[in-house]
Tab-separated table of C-alpha atoms and ligand atoms in Angstrom:
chain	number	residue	atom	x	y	z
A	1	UNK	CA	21.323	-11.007	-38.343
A	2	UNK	CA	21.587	-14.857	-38.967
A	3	UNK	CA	19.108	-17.058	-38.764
A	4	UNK	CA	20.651	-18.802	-36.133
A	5	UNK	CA	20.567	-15.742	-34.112
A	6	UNK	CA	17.349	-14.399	-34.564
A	7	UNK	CA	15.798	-16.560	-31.699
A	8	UNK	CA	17.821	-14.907	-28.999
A	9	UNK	CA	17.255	-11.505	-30.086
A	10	UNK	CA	15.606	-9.574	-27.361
A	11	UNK	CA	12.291	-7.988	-28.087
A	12	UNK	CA	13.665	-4.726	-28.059
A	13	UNK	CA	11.247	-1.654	-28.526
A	14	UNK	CA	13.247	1.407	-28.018
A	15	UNK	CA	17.399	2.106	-27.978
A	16	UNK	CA	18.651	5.499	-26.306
A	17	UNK	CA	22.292	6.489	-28.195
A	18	UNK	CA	24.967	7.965	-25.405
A	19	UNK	CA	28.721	8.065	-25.840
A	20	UNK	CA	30.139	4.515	-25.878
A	21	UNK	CA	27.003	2.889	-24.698
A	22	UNK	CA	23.414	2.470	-26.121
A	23	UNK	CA	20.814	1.515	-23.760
A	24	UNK	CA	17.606	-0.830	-25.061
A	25	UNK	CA	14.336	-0.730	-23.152
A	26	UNK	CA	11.658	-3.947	-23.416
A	27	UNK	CA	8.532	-2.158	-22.139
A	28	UNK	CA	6.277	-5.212	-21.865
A	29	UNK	CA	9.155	-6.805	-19.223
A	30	UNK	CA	9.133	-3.375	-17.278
A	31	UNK	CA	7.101	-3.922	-14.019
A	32	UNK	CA	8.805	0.217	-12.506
A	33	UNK	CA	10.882	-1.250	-9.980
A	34	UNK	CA	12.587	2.234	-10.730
A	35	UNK	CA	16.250	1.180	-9.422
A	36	UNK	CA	17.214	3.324	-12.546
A	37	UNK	CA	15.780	5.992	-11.769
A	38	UNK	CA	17.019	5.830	-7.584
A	39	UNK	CA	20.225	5.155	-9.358
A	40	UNK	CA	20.688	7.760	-11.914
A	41	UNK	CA	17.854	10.340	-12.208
A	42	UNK	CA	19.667	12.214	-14.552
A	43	UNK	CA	19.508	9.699	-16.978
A	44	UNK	CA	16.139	7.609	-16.189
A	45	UNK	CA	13.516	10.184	-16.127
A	46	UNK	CA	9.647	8.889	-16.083
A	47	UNK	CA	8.407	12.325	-16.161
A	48	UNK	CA	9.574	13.090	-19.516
A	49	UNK	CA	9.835	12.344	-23.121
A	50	UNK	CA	12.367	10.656	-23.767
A	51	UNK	CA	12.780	9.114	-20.429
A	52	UNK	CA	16.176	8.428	-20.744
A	53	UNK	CA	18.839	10.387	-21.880
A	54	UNK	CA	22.301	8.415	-22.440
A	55	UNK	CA	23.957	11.443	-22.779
A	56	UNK	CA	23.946	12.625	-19.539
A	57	UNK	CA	26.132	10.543	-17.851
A	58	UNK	CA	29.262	8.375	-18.319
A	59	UNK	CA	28.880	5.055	-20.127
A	60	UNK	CA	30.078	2.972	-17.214
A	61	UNK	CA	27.745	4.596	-15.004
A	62	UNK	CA	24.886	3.794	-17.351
A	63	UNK	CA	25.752	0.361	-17.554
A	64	UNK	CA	25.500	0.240	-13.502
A	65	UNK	CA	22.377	1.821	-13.269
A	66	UNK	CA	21.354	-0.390	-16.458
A	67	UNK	CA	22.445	-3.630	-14.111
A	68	UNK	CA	20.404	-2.735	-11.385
A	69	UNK	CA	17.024	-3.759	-13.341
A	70	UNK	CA	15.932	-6.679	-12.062
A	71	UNK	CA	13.630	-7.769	-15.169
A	72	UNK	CA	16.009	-7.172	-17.554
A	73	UNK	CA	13.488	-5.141	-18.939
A	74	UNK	CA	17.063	-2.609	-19.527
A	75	UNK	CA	19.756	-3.510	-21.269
A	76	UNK	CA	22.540	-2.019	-22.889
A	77	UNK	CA	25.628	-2.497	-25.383
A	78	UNK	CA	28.533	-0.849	-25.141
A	79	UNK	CA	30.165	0.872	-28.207
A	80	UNK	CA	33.051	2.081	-26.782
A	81	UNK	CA	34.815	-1.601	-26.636
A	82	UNK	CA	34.489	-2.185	-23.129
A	83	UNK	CA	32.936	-4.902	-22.080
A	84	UNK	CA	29.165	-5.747	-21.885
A	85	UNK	CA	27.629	-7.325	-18.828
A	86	UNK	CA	28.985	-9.883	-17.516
A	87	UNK	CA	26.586	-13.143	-15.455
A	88	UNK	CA	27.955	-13.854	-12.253
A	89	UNK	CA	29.685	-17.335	-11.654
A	90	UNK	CA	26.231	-18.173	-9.589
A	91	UNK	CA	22.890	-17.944	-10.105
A	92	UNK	CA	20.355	-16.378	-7.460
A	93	UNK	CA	16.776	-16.484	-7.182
A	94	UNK	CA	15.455	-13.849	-4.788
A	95	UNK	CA	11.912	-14.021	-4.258
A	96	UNK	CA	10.118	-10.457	-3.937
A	97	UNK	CA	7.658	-9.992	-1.496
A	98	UNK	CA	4.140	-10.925	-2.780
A	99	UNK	CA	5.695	-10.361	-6.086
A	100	UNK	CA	8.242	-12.233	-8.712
A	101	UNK	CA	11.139	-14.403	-8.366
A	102	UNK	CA	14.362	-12.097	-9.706
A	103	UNK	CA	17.081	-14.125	-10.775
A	104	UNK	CA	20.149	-13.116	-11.771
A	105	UNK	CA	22.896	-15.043	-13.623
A	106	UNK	CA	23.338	-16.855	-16.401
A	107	UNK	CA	19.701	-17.860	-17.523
A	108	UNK	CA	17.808	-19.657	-20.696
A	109	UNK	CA	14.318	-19.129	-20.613
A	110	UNK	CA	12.907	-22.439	-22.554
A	111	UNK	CA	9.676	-23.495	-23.425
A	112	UNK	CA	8.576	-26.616	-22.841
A	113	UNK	CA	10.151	-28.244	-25.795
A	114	UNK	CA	13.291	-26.984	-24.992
A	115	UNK	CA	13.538	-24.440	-27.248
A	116	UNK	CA	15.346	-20.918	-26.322
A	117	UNK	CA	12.942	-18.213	-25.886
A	118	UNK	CA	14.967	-16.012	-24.089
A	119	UNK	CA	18.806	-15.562	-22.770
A	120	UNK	CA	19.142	-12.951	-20.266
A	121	UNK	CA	21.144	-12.411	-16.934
A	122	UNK	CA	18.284	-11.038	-15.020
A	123	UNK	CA	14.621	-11.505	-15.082
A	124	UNK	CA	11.564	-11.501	-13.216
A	125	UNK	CA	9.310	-14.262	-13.524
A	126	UNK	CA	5.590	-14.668	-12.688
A	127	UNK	CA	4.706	-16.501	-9.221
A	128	UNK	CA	1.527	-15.622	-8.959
A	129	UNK	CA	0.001	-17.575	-11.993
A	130	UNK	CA	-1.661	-14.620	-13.189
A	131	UNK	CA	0.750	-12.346	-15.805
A	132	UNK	CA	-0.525	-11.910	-18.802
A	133	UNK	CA	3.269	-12.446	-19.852
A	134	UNK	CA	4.313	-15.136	-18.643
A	135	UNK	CA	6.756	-16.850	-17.790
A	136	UNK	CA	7.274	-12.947	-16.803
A	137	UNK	CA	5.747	-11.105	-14.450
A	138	UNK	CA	3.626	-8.321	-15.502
A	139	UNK	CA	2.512	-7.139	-12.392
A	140	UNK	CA	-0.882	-8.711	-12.490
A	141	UNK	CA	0.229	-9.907	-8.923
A	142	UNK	CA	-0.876	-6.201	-7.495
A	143	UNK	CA	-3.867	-6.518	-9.117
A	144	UNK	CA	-5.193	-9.767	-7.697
A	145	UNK	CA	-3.153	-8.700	-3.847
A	146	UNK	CA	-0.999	-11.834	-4.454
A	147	UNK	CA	0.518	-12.998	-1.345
A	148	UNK	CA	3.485	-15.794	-1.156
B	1	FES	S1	4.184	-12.403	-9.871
B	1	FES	FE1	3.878	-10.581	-10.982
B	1	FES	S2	2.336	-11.079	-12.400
B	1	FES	FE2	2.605	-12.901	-11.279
């Protein structure tokens, strides 16, 4: 990978090989909203090891599912040619309740130099002033009974 690309390479821990797609999971941005698993059980399975298996469903579904994240703790690339994900033309903030802001679009995550941690089209970032991850939340908020 180039040097020039390095910084916006995700901090990717694990990848899950299906047909056309590969999925890549970032535990330390997963805060188990499980809309993977509500959307495709099949494939996201907490109860077992490992909990997802791309081969059990269609690429394009996987990508869905993958989309519903909110963190962006899931990702995926396709392999199949089709396209990857693509940001909306706006970007949303949705505030959970006595939790993150989600926002979804087209989003740079900078320090506060400037420089480009992160590019993403979703994350969840920290509200409460208390993740241990910040600028993303880590779900410290539960732990302290955060409320907005
Ligand atoms: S909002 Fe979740 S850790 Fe702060």
């Amino acid at each position: 990978m180039a040097e020039a690309e390095e910084r916006y390479r995700r901090d990717v821990s694990r990848t899950y090989r299906g047909e056309g797609i590969v999925v890549l999971w970032e535990p330390k941005l997963c805060i188990h909203i499980t809309n993977c698993i509500r959307h495709l059980p099949q494939v996201f399975n907490a109860g077992v090891r490992p909990w997802i298996d791309a081969s059990a469903a269609s690429a394009e579904e996987i990508a869905a599912a993958v989309e519903s994240c909110p963190t962006g703790a899931l990702s995926y690339e396709r392999t199949d040619g089709a396209p990857g994900e693509q940001a909306g033309e706006t970007t949303t903030v949705e505030p959970r309740t006595n939790g993150p802001l989600f926002l979804r679009g087209r989003i740079e995550v900078r320090d506060p130099s400037g420089r480009v941690l992160r590019t993403a089209t979703r994350v969840a970032l920290c509200r409460c002033g208390y993740s241990g991850n910040k600028p993303y939340c880590d779900l410290s908020h539960r732990a302290i009974d955060f409320k907005a």
